[in-house]
JSON list of C-alpha atoms in Angstrom, two decimals:
[
{"chain": "J", "resi": 1091, "resn": "ASP", "atom": "CA", "xyz": [147.76, 88.83, 112.20]},
{"chain": "J", "resi": 1092, "resn": "GLU", "atom": "CA", "xyz": [145.81, 85.68, 111.59]},
{"chain": "J", "resi": 1093, "resn": "ILE", "atom": "CA", "xyz": [142.04, 85.48, 111.58]},
{"chain": "J", "resi": 1094, "resn": "ASN", "atom": "CA", "xyz": [140.64, 84.26, 114.87]},
{"chain": "J", "resi": 1095, "resn": "ILE", "atom": "CA", "xyz": [139.00, 80.94, 113.99]},
{"chain": "J", "resi": 1096, "resn": "ASN", "atom": "CA", "xyz": [137.08, 80.94, 117.26]},
{"chain": "J", "resi": 1097, "resn": "LEU", "atom": "CA", "xyz": [134.58, 83.16, 115.45]},
{"chain": "J", "resi": 1098, "resn": "VAL", "atom": "CA", "xyz": [131.64, 81.36, 113.88]},
{"chain": "J", "resi": 1099, "resn": "ARG", "atom": "CA", "xyz": [128.91, 82.28, 111.47]},
{"chain": "J", "resi": 1100, "resn": "ASP", "atom": "CA", "xyz": [125.50, 83.05, 112.86]},
{"chain": "J", "resi": 1101, "resn": "LYS", "atom": "CA", "xyz": [122.98, 80.87, 111.06]},
{"chain": "J", "resi": 1102, "resn": "LYS", "atom": "CA", "xyz": [120.63, 83.88, 110.87]},
{"chain": "J", "resi": 1103, "resn": "MET", "atom": "CA", "xyz": [123.05, 85.85, 108.66]},
{"chain": "J", "resi": 1104, "resn": "ILE", "atom": "CA", "xyz": [122.53, 89.35, 109.93]},
{"chain": "J", "resi": 1105, "resn": "PHE", "atom": "CA", "xyz": [123.60, 91.01, 106.66]},
{"chain": "J", "resi": 1106, "resn": "ASP", "atom": "CA", "xyz": [123.35, 89.90, 103.07]},
{"chain": "J", "resi": 1107, "resn": "VAL", "atom": "CA", "xyz": [126.06, 92.39, 102.06]},
{"chain": "J", "resi": 1108, "resn": "CYS", "atom": "CA", "xyz": [128.94, 94.12, 103.79]},
{"chain": "J", "resi": 1109, "resn": "VAL", "atom": "CA", "xyz": [131.01, 96.93, 102.30]},
{"chain": "J", "resi": 1110, "resn": "VAL", "atom": "CA", "xyz": [134.32, 97.71, 103.97]},
{"chain": "J", "resi": 1111, "resn": "GLY", "atom": "CA", "xyz": [136.36, 100.78, 103.11]},
{"chain": "J", "resi": 1112, "resn": "ARG", "atom": "CA", "xyz": [136.80, 104.45, 103.84]},
{"chain": "J", "resi": 1113, "resn": "ILE", "atom": "CA", "xyz": [133.63, 106.33, 102.88]},
{"chain": "J", "resi": 1114, "resn": "GLU", "atom": "CA", "xyz": [134.61, 108.43, 99.87]},
{"chain": "J", "resi": 1115, "resn": "GLU", "atom": "CA", "xyz": [133.92, 108.87, 96.16]},
{"chain": "J", "resi": 1116, "resn": "ARG", "atom": "CA", "xyz": [136.77, 106.61, 95.06]},
{"chain": "J", "resi": 1117, "resn": "LYS", "atom": "CA", "xyz": [135.23, 103.70, 96.99]},
{"chain": "J", "resi": 1118, "resn": "ASN", "atom": "CA", "xyz": [131.88, 104.32, 95.25]},
{"chain": "J", "resi": 1119, "resn": "GLN", "atom": "CA", "xyz": [129.50, 103.49, 98.11]},
{"chain": "J", "resi": 1120, "resn": "LEU", "atom": "CA", "xyz": [126.70, 105.66, 96.67]},
{"chain": "J", "resi": 1121, "resn": "ASN", "atom": "CA", "xyz": [126.48, 103.50, 93.54]},
{"chain": "J", "resi": 1122, "resn": "ILE", "atom": "CA", "xyz": [126.45, 100.41, 95.74]},
{"chain": "J", "resi": 1123, "resn": "ILE", "atom": "CA", "xyz": [123.58, 101.94, 97.74]},
{"chain": "J", "resi": 1124, "resn": "GLU", "atom": "CA", "xyz": [121.68, 102.69, 94.52]},
{"chain": "J", "resi": 1125, "resn": "ALA", "atom": "CA", "xyz": [122.11, 99.05, 93.46]},
{"chain": "J", "resi": 1126, "resn": "ILE", "atom": "CA", "xyz": [120.94, 97.78, 96.85]},
{"chain": "J", "resi": 1127, "resn": "LYS", "atom": "CA", "xyz": [117.89, 100.08, 97.06]},
{"chain": "J", "resi": 1128, "resn": "HIS", "atom": "CA", "xyz": [115.99, 97.92, 94.59]},
{"chain": "J", "resi": 1129, "resn": "LEU", "atom": "CA", "xyz": [116.86, 94.60, 96.18]},
{"chain": "J", "resi": 1130, "resn": "ASP", "atom": "CA", "xyz": [115.28, 92.98, 99.21]},
{"chain": "J", "resi": 1131, "resn": "ILE", "atom": "CA", "xyz": [118.53, 92.72, 101.19]},
{"chain": "J", "resi": 1132, "resn": "LYS", "atom": "CA", "xyz": [120.26, 94.20, 104.22]},
{"chain": "J", "resi": 1133, "resn": "ALA", "atom": "CA", "xyz": [123.68, 95.79, 103.98]},
{"chain": "J", "resi": 1134, "resn": "VAL", "atom": "CA", "xyz": [126.26, 97.17, 106.39]},
{"chain": "J", "resi": 1135, "resn": "PHE", "atom": "CA", "xyz": [128.90, 99.77, 105.52]},
{"chain": "J", "resi": 1136, "resn": "ILE", "atom": "CA", "xyz": [132.10, 99.81, 107.57]},
{"chain": "J", "resi": 1137, "resn": "GLY", "atom": "CA", "xyz": [134.79, 102.48, 107.46]},
{"chain": "J", "resi": 1138, "resn": "ALA", "atom": "CA", "xyz": [135.70, 105.99, 108.48]},
{"chain": "J", "resi": 1139, "resn": "LEU", "atom": "CA", "xyz": [134.12, 108.99, 106.80]},
{"chain": "J", "resi": 1140, "resn": "ASN", "atom": "CA", "xyz": [136.69, 110.79, 104.65]},
{"chain": "J", "resi": 1141, "resn": "GLU", "atom": "CA", "xyz": [136.75, 114.29, 106.12]},
{"chain": "J", "resi": 1142, "resn": "ASN", "atom": "CA", "xyz": [138.16, 115.63, 102.84]},
{"chain": "J", "resi": 1143, "resn": "ASN", "atom": "CA", "xyz": [135.05, 114.47, 101.00]},
{"chain": "J", "resi": 1144, "resn": "LYS", "atom": "CA", "xyz": [132.31, 116.08, 103.11]},
{"chain": "J", "resi": 1145, "resn": "LYS", "atom": "CA", "xyz": [129.71, 116.49, 100.36]},
{"chain": "J", "resi": 1146, "resn": "TYR", "atom": "CA", "xyz": [129.95, 112.81, 99.44]},
{"chain": "J", "resi": 1147, "resn": "THR", "atom": "CA", "xyz": [129.89, 111.61, 103.06]},
{"chain": "J", "resi": 1148, "resn": "SER", "atom": "CA", "xyz": [126.92, 113.89, 103.80]},
{"chain": "J", "resi": 1149, "resn": "ILE", "atom": "CA", "xyz": [124.92, 112.32, 100.95]},
{"chain": "J", "resi": 1150, "resn": "PHE", "atom": "CA", "xyz": [126.04, 108.87, 102.14]},
{"chain": "J", "resi": 1151, "resn": "MET", "atom": "CA", "xyz": [124.83, 109.53, 105.70]},
{"chain": "J", "resi": 1152, "resn": "ASP", "atom": "CA", "xyz": [121.47, 110.84, 104.40]},
{"chain": "J", "resi": 1153, "resn": "GLU", "atom": "CA", "xyz": [121.01, 107.62, 102.42]},
{"chain": "J", "resi": 1154, "resn": "ILE", "atom": "CA", "xyz": [121.81, 105.53, 105.51]},
{"chain": "J", "resi": 1155, "resn": "ARG", "atom": "CA", "xyz": [119.39, 107.52, 107.71]},
{"chain": "J", "resi": 1156, "resn": "HIS", "atom": "CA", "xyz": [116.54, 107.11, 105.23]},
{"chain": "J", "resi": 1157, "resn": "SER", "atom": "CA", "xyz": [116.78, 103.35, 104.68]},
{"chain": "J", "resi": 1158, "resn": "SER", "atom": "CA", "xyz": [115.84, 100.51, 106.97]},
{"chain": "J", "resi": 1159, "resn": "LYS", "atom": "CA", "xyz": [117.96, 98.17, 104.79]},
{"chain": "J", "resi": 1160, "resn": "LEU", "atom": "CA", "xyz": [121.24, 100.01, 105.33]},
{"chain": "J", "resi": 1161, "resn": "THR", "atom": "CA", "xyz": [123.45, 100.19, 108.42]},
{"chain": "J", "resi": 1162, "resn": "TYR", "atom": "CA", "xyz": [126.56, 102.28, 108.95]},
{"chain": "J", "resi": 1163, "resn": "ALA", "atom": "CA", "xyz": [128.87, 100.74, 111.57]},
{"chain": "J", "resi": 1164, "resn": "GLY", "atom": "CA", "xyz": [131.54, 103.45, 111.31]},
{"chain": "J", "resi": 1165, "resn": "PRO", "atom": "CA", "xyz": [135.22, 102.66, 111.66]},
{"chain": "J", "resi": 1166, "resn": "VAL", "atom": "CA", "xyz": [135.72, 99.42, 113.60]},
{"chain": "J", "resi": 1167, "resn": "ARG", "atom": "CA", "xyz": [138.65, 97.36, 114.85]},
{"chain": "J", "resi": 1168, "resn": "LYS", "atom": "CA", "xyz": [140.01, 94.49, 112.74]},
{"chain": "J", "resi": 1169, "resn": "LEU", "atom": "CA", "xyz": [138.42, 91.77, 114.87]},
{"chain": "J", "resi": 1170, "resn": "GLU", "atom": "CA", "xyz": [135.04, 93.49, 114.57]},
{"chain": "J", "resi": 1171, "resn": "VAL", "atom": "CA", "xyz": [135.44, 93.70, 110.79]},
{"chain": "J", "resi": 1172, "resn": "GLN", "atom": "CA", "xyz": [136.06, 89.94, 110.76]},
{"chain": "J", "resi": 1173, "resn": "ASN", "atom": "CA", "xyz": [132.82, 89.46, 112.68]},
{"chain": "J", "resi": 1174, "resn": "TYR", "atom": "CA", "xyz": [130.94, 91.47, 110.05]},
{"chain": "J", "resi": 1175, "resn": "TYR", "atom": "CA", "xyz": [132.42, 89.31, 107.29]},
{"chain": "J", "resi": 1176, "resn": "LEU", "atom": "CA", "xyz": [131.27, 86.25, 109.19]},
{"chain": "J", "resi": 1177, "resn": "GLN", "atom": "CA", "xyz": [127.76, 87.65, 109.48]},
{"chain": "J", "resi": 1178, "resn": "SER", "atom": "CA", "xyz": [127.50, 88.45, 105.78]},
{"chain": "J", "resi": 1179, "resn": "LYS", "atom": "CA", "xyz": [127.00, 86.44, 102.61]},
{"chain": "J", "resi": 1180, "resn": "VAL", "atom": "CA", "xyz": [128.66, 88.88, 100.22]},
{"chain": "J", "resi": 1181, "resn": "HIS", "atom": "CA", "xyz": [131.30, 91.60, 100.36]},
{"chain": "J", "resi": 1182, "resn": "VAL", "atom": "CA", "xyz": [131.06, 94.36, 97.73]},
{"chain": "J", "resi": 1183, "resn": "SER", "atom": "CA", "xyz": [133.91, 96.54, 96.57]},
{"chain": "J", "resi": 1184, "resn": "ALA", "atom": "CA", "xyz": [132.96, 98.58, 93.49]},
{"chain": "J", "resi": 1185, "resn": "SER", "atom": "CA", "xyz": [135.83, 101.06, 93.71]},
{"chain": "J", "resi": 1186, "resn": "TRP", "atom": "CA", "xyz": [136.87, 103.32, 90.87]},
{"chain": "J", "resi": 1187, "resn": "PHE", "atom": "CA", "xyz": [140.48, 102.35, 91.50]},
{"chain": "J", "resi": 1188, "resn": "GLU", "atom": "CA", "xyz": [142.17, 99.58, 93.48]},
{"chain": "J", "resi": 1189, "resn": "VAL", "atom": "CA", "xyz": [145.47, 97.82, 93.01]},
{"chain": "J", "resi": 1190, "resn": "LEU", "atom": "CA", "xyz": [144.68, 94.75, 95.08]},
{"chain": "J", "resi": 1191, "resn": "SER", "atom": "CA", "xyz": [142.09, 95.17, 97.79]},
{"chain": "J", "resi": 1192, "resn": "LEU", "atom": "CA", "xyz": [143.01, 93.50, 101.07]},
{"chain": "J", "resi": 1193, "resn": "VAL", "atom": "CA", "xyz": [139.38, 93.68, 102.21]},
{"chain": "J", "resi": 1194, "resn": "ASP", "atom": "CA", "xyz": [138.35, 91.57, 99.22]},
{"chain": "J", "resi": 1195, "resn": "ILE", "atom": "CA", "xyz": [140.88, 88.91, 100.22]},
{"chain": "J", "resi": 1196, "resn": "GLU", "atom": "CA", "xyz": [139.87, 89.08, 103.90]},
{"chain": "J", "resi": 1197, "resn": "ALA", "atom": "CA", "xyz": [136.16, 88.80, 103.06]},
{"chain": "J", "resi": 1198, "resn": "TYR", "atom": "CA", "xyz": [136.75, 85.90, 100.68]},
{"chain": "J", "resi": 1199, "resn": "SER", "atom": "CA", "xyz": [138.93, 84.15, 103.28]},
{"chain": "J", "resi": 1200, "resn": "ALA", "atom": "CA", "xyz": [136.14, 84.57, 105.83]},
{"chain": "J", "resi": 1201, "resn": "GLY", "atom": "CA", "xyz": [133.68, 82.80, 103.54]},
{"chain": "J", "resi": 1202, "resn": "CYS", "atom": "CA", "xyz": [131.96, 85.71, 101.79]},
{"chain": "J", "resi": 1203, "resn": "ASN", "atom": "CA", "xyz": [131.31, 85.69, 98.10]},
{"chain": "J", "resi": 1204, "resn": "VAL", "atom": "CA", "xyz": [132.91, 88.84, 96.72]},
{"chain": "J", "resi": 1205, "resn": "VAL", "atom": "CA", "xyz": [131.80, 91.41, 94.19]},
{"chain": "J", "resi": 1206, "resn": "VAL", "atom": "CA", "xyz": [134.90, 93.28, 93.01]},
{"chain": "J", "resi": 1207, "resn": "SER", "atom": "CA", "xyz": [135.56, 96.20, 90.71]},
{"chain": "J", "resi": 1208, "resn": "LYS", "atom": "CA", "xyz": [136.90, 95.59, 87.22]},
{"chain": "J", "resi": 1209, "resn": "ASN", "atom": "CA", "xyz": [139.27, 98.48, 88.09]},
{"chain": "J", "resi": 1210, "resn": "GLY", "atom": "CA", "xyz": [141.51, 96.44, 90.35]},
{"chain": "J", "resi": 1211, "resn": "GLY", "atom": "CA", "xyz": [143.46, 93.23, 90.71]},
{"chain": "J", "resi": 1212, "resn": "SER", "atom": "CA", "xyz": [141.24, 91.33, 93.13]},
{"chain": "J", "resi": 1213, "resn": "SER", "atom": "CA", "xyz": [139.59, 89.25, 90.43]},
{"chain": "J", "resi": 1214, "resn": "GLU", "atom": "CA", "xyz": [142.98, 88.02, 89.25]},
{"chain": "J", "resi": 1215, "resn": "PHE", "atom": "CA", "xyz": [143.93, 86.96, 92.77]},
{"chain": "J", "resi": 1216, "resn": "ILE", "atom": "CA", "xyz": [140.55, 85.47, 93.78]},
{"chain": "J", "resi": 1217, "resn": "GLY", "atom": "CA", "xyz": [139.85, 84.05, 90.33]},
{"chain": "J", "resi": 1218, "resn": "ALA", "atom": "CA", "xyz": [136.57, 82.55, 89.23]},
{"chain": "J", "resi": 1219, "resn": "HIS", "atom": "CA", "xyz": [135.08, 83.08, 92.68]},
{"chain": "J", "resi": 1220, "resn": "ALA", "atom": "CA", "xyz": [134.97, 86.86, 92.15]},
{"chain": "J", "resi": 1221, "resn": "TYR", "atom": "CA", "xyz": [131.96, 88.59, 90.64]},
{"chain": "J", "resi": 1222, "resn": "VAL", "atom": "CA", "xyz": [133.46, 91.43, 88.62]},
{"chain": "J", "resi": 1223, "resn": "CYS", "atom": "CA", "xyz": [131.40, 94.61, 88.27]},
{"chain": "J", "resi": 1224, "resn": "GLU", "atom": "CA", "xyz": [131.63, 97.85, 86.33]},
{"chain": "J", "resi": 1225, "resn": "PRO", "atom": "CA", "xyz": [131.68, 100.56, 89.06]},
{"chain": "J", "resi": 1226, "resn": "GLY", "atom": "CA", "xyz": [129.81, 103.11, 86.92]},
{"chain": "J", "resi": 1227, "resn": "ASN", "atom": "CA", "xyz": [126.98, 100.73, 86.04]},
{"chain": "J", "resi": 1228, "resn": "ILE", "atom": "CA", "xyz": [124.47, 100.46, 88.89]},
{"chain": "J", "resi": 1229, "resn": "LYS", "atom": "CA", "xyz": [122.52, 97.71, 87.13]},
{"chain": "J", "resi": 1230, "resn": "ASP", "atom": "CA", "xyz": [125.72, 95.67, 86.72]},
{"chain": "J", "resi": 1231, "resn": "ILE", "atom": "CA", "xyz": [126.60, 96.11, 90.41]},
{"chain": "J", "resi": 1232, "resn": "GLN", "atom": "CA", "xyz": [123.05, 95.04, 91.28]},
{"chain": "J", "resi": 1233, "resn": "MET", "atom": "CA", "xyz": [123.18, 91.96, 89.05]},
{"chain": "J", "resi": 1234, "resn": "LYS", "atom": "CA", "xyz": [126.56, 90.89, 90.46]},
{"chain": "J", "resi": 1235, "resn": "ILE", "atom": "CA", "xyz": [125.28, 91.29, 94.03]},
{"chain": "J", "resi": 1236, "resn": "GLN", "atom": "CA", "xyz": [122.22, 89.18, 93.19]},
{"chain": "J", "resi": 1237, "resn": "SER", "atom": "CA", "xyz": [124.37, 86.48, 91.59]},
{"chain": "J", "resi": 1238, "resn": "ALA", "atom": "CA", "xyz": [126.80, 86.43, 94.51]},
{"chain": "J", "resi": 1239, "resn": "ILE", "atom": "CA", "xyz": [123.96, 86.11, 97.03]},
{"chain": "J", "resi": 1240, "resn": "LYS", "atom": "CA", "xyz": [122.23, 83.43, 94.98]},
{"chain": "J", "resi": 1241, "resn": "SER", "atom": "CA", "xyz": [125.39, 81.33, 94.73]},
{"chain": "J", "resi": 1242, "resn": "TYR", "atom": "CA", "xyz": [126.36, 81.75, 98.39]},
{"chain": "J", "resi": 1243, "resn": "LEU", "atom": "CA", "xyz": [126.91, 78.39, 100.07]},
{"chain": "J", "resi": 1244, "resn": "PRO", "atom": "CA", "xyz": [126.74, 78.41, 103.87]},
{"chain": "J", "resi": 1245, "resn": "GLU", "atom": "CA", "xyz": [129.03, 75.39, 103.96]},
{"chain": "J", "resi": 1246, "resn": "ASP", "atom": "CA", "xyz": [131.88, 77.68, 102.89]},
{"chain": "J", "resi": 1247, "resn": "ASN", "atom": "CA", "xyz": [132.36, 78.01, 106.60]},
{"chain": "J", "resi": 1248, "resn": "ILE", "atom": "CA", "xyz": [135.33, 79.70, 108.21]},
{"chain": "J", "resi": 1249, "resn": "LEU", "atom": "CA", "xyz": [135.96, 76.69, 110.41]},
{"chain": "J", "resi": 1250, "resn": "ASP", "atom": "CA", "xyz": [136.70, 74.57, 107.33]},
{"chain": "J", "resi": 1251, "resn": "LYS", "atom": "CA", "xyz": [139.52, 76.84, 106.18]},
{"chain": "J", "resi": 1252, "resn": "LYS", "atom": "CA", "xyz": [143.11, 77.36, 107.12]},
{"chain": "J", "resi": 1253, "resn": "PHE", "atom": "CA", "xyz": [143.85, 81.05, 106.92]},
{"chain": "J", "resi": 1254, "resn": "PRO", "atom": "CA", "xyz": [147.21, 82.39, 105.82]},
{"chain": "J", "resi": 1255, "resn": "SER", "atom": "CA", "xyz": [149.05, 84.95, 107.90]},
{"chain": "J", "resi": 1256, "resn": "TRP", "atom": "CA", "xyz": [149.69, 88.33, 106.30]},
{"chain": "J", "resi": 1257, "resn": "LYS", "atom": "CA", "xyz": [153.31, 87.20, 105.88]},
{"chain": "J", "resi": 1258, "resn": "GLU", "atom": "CA", "xyz": [152.11, 84.20, 103.83]},
{"chain": "J", "resi": 1259, "resn": "VAL", "atom": "CA", "xyz": [149.73, 86.39, 101.79]},
{"chain": "J", "resi": 1260, "resn": "THR", "atom": "CA", "xyz": [152.63, 88.73, 101.03]},
{"chain": "J", "resi": 1261, "resn": "LYS", "atom": "CA", "xyz": [154.74, 85.81, 99.81]},
{"chain": "J", "resi": 1262, "resn": "MET", "atom": "CA", "xyz": [151.85, 84.61, 97.63]},
{"chain": "J", "resi": 1263, "resn": "LEU", "atom": "CA", "xyz": [151.49, 88.09, 96.13]},
{"chain": "J", "resi": 1264, "resn": "MET", "atom": "CA", "xyz": [155.21, 88.32, 95.47]},
{"chain": "J", "resi": 1265, "resn": "LEU", "atom": "CA", "xyz": [155.07, 85.01, 93.57]},
{"chain": "J", "resi": 1266, "resn": "TYR", "atom": "CA", "xyz": [152.01, 86.16, 91.67]}
]
């Protein structure tokens, strides 16, 4: 699947931050929420609730309900996820464990600055454009989000990029 380049960024930027991934402890959304609480930004969380992690998802949903800065979109189709990337400045993935996060690559390809976990390979693939955070350090996550937002350039527009197909991304990963 290739990204639909008929999508365009909204100049209003609905969200400063988007977080895509199944809602569960390993993905560390609660630490991301803690980091965001003290910033003047809006964030959207996208992904299915992990039914095997009910205590965590219950706390997550309570946090969402009690904050005007946080939105939970639930699980959405791929094209909708792309629209969220396009309406966000930064994608945050502060997971406790990742090999190479496809959502980091998708978000970066859609023009988001990306905050990635030091516990994964995204920073090696994305390079200097990745803001690497320590998932257990809320202050570090917060500082990396702030830096990523501050350095966001709206001219990194999706229409200026040629997006690789997943087949091409796979070949690039195999060469890497």
